[in-house]
mmCIF file of C-alpha atoms and ligand atoms in Angstrom:
data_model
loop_
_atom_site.group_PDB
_atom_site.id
_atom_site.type_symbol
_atom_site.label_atom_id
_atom_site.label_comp_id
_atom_site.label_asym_id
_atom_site.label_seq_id
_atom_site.Cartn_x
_atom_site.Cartn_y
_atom_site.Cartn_z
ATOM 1 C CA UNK A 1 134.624 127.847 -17.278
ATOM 2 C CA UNK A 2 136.738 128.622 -20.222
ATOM 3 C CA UNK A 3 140.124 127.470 -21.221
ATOM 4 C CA UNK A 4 142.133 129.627 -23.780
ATOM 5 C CA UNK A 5 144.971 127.683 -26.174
ATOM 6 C CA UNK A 6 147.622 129.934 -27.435
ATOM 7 C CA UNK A 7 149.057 128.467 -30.580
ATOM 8 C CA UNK A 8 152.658 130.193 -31.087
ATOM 9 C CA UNK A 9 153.358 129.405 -34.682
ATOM 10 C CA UNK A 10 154.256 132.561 -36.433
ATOM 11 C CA UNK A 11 152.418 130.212 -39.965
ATOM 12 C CA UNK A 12 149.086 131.513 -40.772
ATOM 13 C CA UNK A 13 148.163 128.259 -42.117
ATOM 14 C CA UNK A 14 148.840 124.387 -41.925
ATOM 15 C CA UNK A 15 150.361 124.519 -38.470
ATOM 16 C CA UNK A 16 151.255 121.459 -36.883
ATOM 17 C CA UNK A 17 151.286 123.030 -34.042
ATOM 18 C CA UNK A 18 147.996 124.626 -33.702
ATOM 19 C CA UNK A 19 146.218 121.057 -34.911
ATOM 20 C CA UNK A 20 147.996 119.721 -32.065
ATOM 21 C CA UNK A 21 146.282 122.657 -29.947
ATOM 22 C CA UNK A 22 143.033 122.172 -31.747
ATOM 23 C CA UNK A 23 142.858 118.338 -30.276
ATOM 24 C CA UNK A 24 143.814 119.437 -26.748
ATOM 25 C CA UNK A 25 141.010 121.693 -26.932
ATOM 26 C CA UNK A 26 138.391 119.685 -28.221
ATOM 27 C CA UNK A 27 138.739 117.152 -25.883
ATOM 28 C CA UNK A 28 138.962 120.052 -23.156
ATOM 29 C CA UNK A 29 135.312 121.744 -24.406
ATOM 30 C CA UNK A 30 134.016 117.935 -24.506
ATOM 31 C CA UNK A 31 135.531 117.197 -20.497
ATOM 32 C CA UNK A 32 133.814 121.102 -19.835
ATOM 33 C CA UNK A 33 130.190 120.591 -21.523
ATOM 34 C CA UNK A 34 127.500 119.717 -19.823
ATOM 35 C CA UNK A 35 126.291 117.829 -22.686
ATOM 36 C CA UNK A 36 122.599 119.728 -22.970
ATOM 37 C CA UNK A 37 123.945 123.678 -22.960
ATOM 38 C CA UNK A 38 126.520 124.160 -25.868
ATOM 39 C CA UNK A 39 128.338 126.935 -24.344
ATOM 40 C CA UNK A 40 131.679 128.220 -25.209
ATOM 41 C CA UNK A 41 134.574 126.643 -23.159
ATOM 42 C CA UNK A 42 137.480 126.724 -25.128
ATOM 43 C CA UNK A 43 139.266 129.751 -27.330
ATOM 44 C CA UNK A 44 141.970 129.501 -29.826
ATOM 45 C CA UNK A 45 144.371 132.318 -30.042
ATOM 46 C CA UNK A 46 146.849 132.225 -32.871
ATOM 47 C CA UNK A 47 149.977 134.680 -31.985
ATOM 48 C CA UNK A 48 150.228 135.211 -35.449
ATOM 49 C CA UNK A 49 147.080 137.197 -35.816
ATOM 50 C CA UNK A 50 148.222 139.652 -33.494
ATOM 51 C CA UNK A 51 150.703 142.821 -33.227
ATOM 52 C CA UNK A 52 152.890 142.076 -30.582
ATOM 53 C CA UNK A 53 156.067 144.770 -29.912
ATOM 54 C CA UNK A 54 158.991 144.208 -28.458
ATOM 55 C CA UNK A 55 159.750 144.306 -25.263
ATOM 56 C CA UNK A 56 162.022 147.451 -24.785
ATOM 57 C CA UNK A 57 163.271 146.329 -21.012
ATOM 58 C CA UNK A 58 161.919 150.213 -19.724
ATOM 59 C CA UNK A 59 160.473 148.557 -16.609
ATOM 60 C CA UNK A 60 157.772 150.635 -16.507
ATOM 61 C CA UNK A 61 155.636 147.604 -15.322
ATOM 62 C CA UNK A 62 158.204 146.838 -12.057
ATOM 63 C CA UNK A 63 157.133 150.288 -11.463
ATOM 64 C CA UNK A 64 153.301 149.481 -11.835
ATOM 65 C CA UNK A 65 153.153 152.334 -14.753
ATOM 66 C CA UNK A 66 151.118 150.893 -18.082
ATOM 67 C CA UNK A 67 153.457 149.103 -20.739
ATOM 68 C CA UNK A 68 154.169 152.331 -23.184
ATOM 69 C CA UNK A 69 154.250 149.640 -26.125
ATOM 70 C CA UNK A 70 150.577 148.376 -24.962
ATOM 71 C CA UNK A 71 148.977 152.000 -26.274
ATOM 72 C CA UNK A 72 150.683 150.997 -29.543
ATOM 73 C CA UNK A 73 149.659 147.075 -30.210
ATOM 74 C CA UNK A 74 147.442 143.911 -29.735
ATOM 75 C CA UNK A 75 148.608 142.960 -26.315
ATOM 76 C CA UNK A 76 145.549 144.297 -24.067
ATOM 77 C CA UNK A 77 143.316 142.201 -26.363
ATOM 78 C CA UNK A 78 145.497 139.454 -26.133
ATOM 79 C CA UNK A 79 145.616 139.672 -21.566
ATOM 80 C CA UNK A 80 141.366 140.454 -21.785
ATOM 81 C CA UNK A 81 141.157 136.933 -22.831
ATOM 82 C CA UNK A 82 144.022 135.344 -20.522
ATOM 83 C CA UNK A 83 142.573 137.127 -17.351
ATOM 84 C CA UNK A 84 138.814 135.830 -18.367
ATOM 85 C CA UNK A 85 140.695 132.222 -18.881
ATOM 86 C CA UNK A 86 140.229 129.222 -15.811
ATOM 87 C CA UNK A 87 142.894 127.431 -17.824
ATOM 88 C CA UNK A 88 145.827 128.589 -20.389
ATOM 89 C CA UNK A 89 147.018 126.308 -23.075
ATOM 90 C CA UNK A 90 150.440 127.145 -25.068
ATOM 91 C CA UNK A 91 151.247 125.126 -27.926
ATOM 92 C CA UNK A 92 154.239 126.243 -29.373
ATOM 93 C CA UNK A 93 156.401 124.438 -32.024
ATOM 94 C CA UNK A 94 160.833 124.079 -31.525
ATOM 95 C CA UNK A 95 162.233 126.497 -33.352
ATOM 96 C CA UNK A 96 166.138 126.129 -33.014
ATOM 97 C CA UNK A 97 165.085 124.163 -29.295
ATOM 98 C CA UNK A 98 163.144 126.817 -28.278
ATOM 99 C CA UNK A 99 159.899 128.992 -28.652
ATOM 100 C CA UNK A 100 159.558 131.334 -31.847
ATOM 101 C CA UNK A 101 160.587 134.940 -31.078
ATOM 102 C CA UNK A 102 156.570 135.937 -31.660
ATOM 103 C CA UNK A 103 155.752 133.634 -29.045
ATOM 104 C CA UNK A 104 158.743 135.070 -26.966
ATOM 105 C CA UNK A 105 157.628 138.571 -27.659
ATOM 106 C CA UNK A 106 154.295 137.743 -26.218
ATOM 107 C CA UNK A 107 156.051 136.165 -22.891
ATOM 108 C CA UNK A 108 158.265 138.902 -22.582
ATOM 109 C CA UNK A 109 155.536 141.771 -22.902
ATOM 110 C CA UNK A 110 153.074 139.513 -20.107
ATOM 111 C CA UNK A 111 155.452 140.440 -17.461
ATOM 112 C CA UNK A 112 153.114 143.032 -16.815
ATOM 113 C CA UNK A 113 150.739 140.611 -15.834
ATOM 114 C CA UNK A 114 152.883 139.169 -13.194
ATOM 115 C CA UNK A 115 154.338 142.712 -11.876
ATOM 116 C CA UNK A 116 150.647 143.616 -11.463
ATOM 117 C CA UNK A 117 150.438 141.429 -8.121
ATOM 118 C CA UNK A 118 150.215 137.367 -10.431
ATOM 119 C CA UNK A 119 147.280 138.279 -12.375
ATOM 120 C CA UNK A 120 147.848 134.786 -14.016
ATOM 121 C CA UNK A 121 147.782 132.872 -11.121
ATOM 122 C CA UNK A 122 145.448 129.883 -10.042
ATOM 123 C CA UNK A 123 144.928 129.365 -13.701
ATOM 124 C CA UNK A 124 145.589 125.971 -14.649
ATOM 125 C CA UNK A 125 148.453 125.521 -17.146
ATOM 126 C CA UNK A 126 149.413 122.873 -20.015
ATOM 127 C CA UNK A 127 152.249 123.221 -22.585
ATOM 128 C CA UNK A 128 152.326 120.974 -26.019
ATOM 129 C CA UNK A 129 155.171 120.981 -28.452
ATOM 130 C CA UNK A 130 155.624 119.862 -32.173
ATOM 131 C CA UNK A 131 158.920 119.930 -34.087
ATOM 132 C CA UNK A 132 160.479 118.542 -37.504
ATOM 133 C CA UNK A 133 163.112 116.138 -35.939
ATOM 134 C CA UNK A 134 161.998 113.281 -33.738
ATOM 135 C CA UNK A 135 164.828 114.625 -31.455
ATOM 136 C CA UNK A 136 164.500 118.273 -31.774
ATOM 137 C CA UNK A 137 164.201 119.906 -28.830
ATOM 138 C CA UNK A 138 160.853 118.751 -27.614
ATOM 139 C CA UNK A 139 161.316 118.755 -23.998
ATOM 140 C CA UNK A 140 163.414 122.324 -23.933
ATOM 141 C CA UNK A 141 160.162 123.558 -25.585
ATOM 142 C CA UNK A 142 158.238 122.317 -22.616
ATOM 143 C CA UNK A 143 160.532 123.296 -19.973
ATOM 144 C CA UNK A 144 160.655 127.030 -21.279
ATOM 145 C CA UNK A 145 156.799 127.103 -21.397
ATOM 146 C CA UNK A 146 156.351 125.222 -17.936
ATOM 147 C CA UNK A 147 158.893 127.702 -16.340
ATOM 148 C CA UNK A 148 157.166 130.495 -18.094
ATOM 149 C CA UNK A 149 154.012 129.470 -16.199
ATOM 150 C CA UNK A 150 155.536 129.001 -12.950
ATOM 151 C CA UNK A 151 156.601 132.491 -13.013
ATOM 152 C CA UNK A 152 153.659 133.592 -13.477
ATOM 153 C CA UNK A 153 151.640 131.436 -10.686
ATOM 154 C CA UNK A 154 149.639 129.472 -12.552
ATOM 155 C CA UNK A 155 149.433 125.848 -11.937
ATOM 156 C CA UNK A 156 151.311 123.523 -14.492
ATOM 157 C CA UNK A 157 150.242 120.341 -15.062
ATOM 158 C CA UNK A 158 151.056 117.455 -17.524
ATOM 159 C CA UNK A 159 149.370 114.802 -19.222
ATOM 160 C CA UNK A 160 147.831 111.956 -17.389
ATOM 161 C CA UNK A 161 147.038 108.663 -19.057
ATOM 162 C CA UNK A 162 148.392 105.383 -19.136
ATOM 163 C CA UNK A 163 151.839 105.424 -17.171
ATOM 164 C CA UNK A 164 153.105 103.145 -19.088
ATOM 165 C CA UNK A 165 152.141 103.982 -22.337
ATOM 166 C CA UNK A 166 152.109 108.047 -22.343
ATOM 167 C CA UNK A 167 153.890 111.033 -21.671
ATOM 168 C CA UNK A 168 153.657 113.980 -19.635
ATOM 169 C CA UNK A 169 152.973 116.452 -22.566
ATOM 170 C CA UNK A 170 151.824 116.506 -26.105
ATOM 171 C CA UNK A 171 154.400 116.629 -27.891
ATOM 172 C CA UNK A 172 155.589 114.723 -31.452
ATOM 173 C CA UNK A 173 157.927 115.096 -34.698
ATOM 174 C CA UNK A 174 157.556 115.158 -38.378
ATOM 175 C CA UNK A 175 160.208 113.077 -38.922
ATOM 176 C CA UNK A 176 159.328 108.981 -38.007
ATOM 177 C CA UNK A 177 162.773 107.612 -38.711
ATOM 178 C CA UNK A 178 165.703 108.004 -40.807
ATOM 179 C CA UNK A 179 164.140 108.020 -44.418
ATOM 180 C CA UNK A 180 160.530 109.546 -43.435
ATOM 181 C CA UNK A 181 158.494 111.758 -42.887
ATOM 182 C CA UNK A 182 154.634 112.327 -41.757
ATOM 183 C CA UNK A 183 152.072 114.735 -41.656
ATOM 184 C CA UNK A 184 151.087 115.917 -38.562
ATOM 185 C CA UNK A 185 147.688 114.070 -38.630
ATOM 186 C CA UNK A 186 149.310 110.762 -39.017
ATOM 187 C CA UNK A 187 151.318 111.212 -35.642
ATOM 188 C CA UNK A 188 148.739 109.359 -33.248
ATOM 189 C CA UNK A 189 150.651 109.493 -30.249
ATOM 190 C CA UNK A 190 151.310 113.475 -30.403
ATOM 191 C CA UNK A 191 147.273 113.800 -31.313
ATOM 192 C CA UNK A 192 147.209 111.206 -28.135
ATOM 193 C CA UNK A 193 149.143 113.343 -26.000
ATOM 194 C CA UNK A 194 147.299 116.621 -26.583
ATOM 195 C CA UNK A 195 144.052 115.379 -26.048
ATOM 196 C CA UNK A 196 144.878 113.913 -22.805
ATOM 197 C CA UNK A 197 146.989 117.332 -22.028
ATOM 198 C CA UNK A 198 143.270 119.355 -22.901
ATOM 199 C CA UNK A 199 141.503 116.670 -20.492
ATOM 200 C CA UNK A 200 143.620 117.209 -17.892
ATOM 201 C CA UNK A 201 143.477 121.065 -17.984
ATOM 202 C CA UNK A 202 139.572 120.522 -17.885
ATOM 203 C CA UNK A 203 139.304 117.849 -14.884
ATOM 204 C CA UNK A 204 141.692 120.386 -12.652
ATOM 205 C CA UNK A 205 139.772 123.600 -14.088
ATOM 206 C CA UNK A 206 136.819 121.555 -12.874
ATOM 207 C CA UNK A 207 138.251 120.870 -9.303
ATOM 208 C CA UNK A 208 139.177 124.504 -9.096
ATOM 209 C CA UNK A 209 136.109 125.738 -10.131
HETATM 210 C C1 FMN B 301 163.342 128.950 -37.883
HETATM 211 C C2 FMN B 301 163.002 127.524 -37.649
HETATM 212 C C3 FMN B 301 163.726 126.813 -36.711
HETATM 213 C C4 FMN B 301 163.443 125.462 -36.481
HETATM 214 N N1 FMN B 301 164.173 124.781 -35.547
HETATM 215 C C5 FMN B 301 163.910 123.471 -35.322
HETATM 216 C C6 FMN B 301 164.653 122.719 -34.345
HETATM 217 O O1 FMN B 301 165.521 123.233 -33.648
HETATM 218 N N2 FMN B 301 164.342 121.405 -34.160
HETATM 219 C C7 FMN B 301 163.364 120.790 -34.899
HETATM 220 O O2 FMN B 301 163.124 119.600 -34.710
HETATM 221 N N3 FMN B 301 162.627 121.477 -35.812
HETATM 222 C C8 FMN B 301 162.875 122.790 -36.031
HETATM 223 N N4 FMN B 301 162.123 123.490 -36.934
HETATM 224 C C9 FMN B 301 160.996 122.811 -37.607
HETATM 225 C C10 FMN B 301 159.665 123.070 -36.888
HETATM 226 O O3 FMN B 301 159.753 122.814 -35.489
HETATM 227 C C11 FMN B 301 158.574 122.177 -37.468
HETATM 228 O O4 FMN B 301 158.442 122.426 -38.852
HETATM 229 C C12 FMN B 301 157.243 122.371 -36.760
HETATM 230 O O5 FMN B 301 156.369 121.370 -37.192
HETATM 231 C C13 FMN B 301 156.643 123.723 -37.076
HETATM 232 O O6 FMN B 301 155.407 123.826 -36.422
HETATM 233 P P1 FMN B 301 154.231 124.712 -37.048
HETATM 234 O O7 FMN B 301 153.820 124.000 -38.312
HETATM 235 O O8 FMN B 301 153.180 124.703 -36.017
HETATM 236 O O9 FMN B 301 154.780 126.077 -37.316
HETATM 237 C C14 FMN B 301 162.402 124.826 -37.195
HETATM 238 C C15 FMN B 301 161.644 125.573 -38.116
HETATM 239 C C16 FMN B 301 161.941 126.891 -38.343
HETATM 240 C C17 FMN B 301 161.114 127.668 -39.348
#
């Protein structure tokens, strides 16, 4: 069983986003392992480290031909892993509401994936979210990355813990209120969220399985 996180911060370091993706998937590798064999279970993907093209809109993959950018770039690496995946993780953080044009790049150039008869689907999906402002476009993030998923016919699903207490995704803010601010390791209930967005990946992965 493996589980694959996507973190789709263009930053090569210090993301908020990808420690948020880092918790989800520790807690996912801990729900996977059998406790004696130490096997790999989770992967962390950071879009950053790849070359992704544009999307030119040719349509070469509604006509089942190979993507012409994917003899140029990183995107065949990037689908090896996603196809091997039980469970797909994308953590992206809000940029102006919505996901980073790297991230968006990468979405756009997987629609070969679903042209090529839902390669994606069955896996199990989970979205997390981090942005500066405690109201800044949090929930859009998630919407665009559950919608994203459903397209490709994977199952979504949120968090699960307390009902009254938690969310349905991880998701959290920099900013705490009007005069402050916080690092990303201080936020408790974003770290809170992921992890219980990671476990719940896991326990349906496991079901599935
Ligand atoms: C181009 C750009 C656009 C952004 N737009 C928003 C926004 O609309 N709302 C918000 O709350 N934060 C916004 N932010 C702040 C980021 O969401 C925030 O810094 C987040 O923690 C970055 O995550 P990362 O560290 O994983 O890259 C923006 C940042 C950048 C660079």
């Amino acid at each position: 069983m493996l589980i694959v996180g996507i973190c789709g911060s263009p930053k090569k370091e210090r993301s908020n986003t990808r420690l948020m993706l880092e918790k989800a998937l520790e807690a996912a590798s801990d729900s996977l392992s059998d406790g004696e064999t130490k096997q790999a279970t989770t992967m962390l993907l950071n879009i950053s480290d790849f070359d992704i093209r544009h999307c030119t809109g040719c349509d070469s993959c509604v006509r089942k031909k190979p993507c012409p950018e994917s003899a140029k770039d990183d995107m065949p690496m990037i689908e090896a892993h996603l196809l091997r995946a039980d469970g797909i993780i994308i953590a992206a953080p809000s940029y102006f509401t919505s996901v980073p044009g790297v991230l968006k790049d990468f979405i756009d150039r997987s629609r070969f994936l679903k042209m090529q008869d839902h390669q994606l689907k069955n896996k199990v999906f989970g979205a997390i979210t981090y942005a500066g402002l405690r109201y800044g476009g949090q929930e859009h993030v998630i919407d665009v990355l559950n919608r994203y998923a459903l397209a490709q016919g994977m199952i979504v699903v949120g968090s699960l813990g307390s009902p009254v207490k938690d969310g349905t995704f991880g998701s959290g803010s920099l900013q705490t209120d009007e005069a402050g601010w916080r690092s990303a390791k201080d936020d408790s209930l974003a770290i809170r969220g992921s992890q219980k967005l990671g476990l719940r990946v896991a326990e349906i992965v496991k079901k599935l399985h």
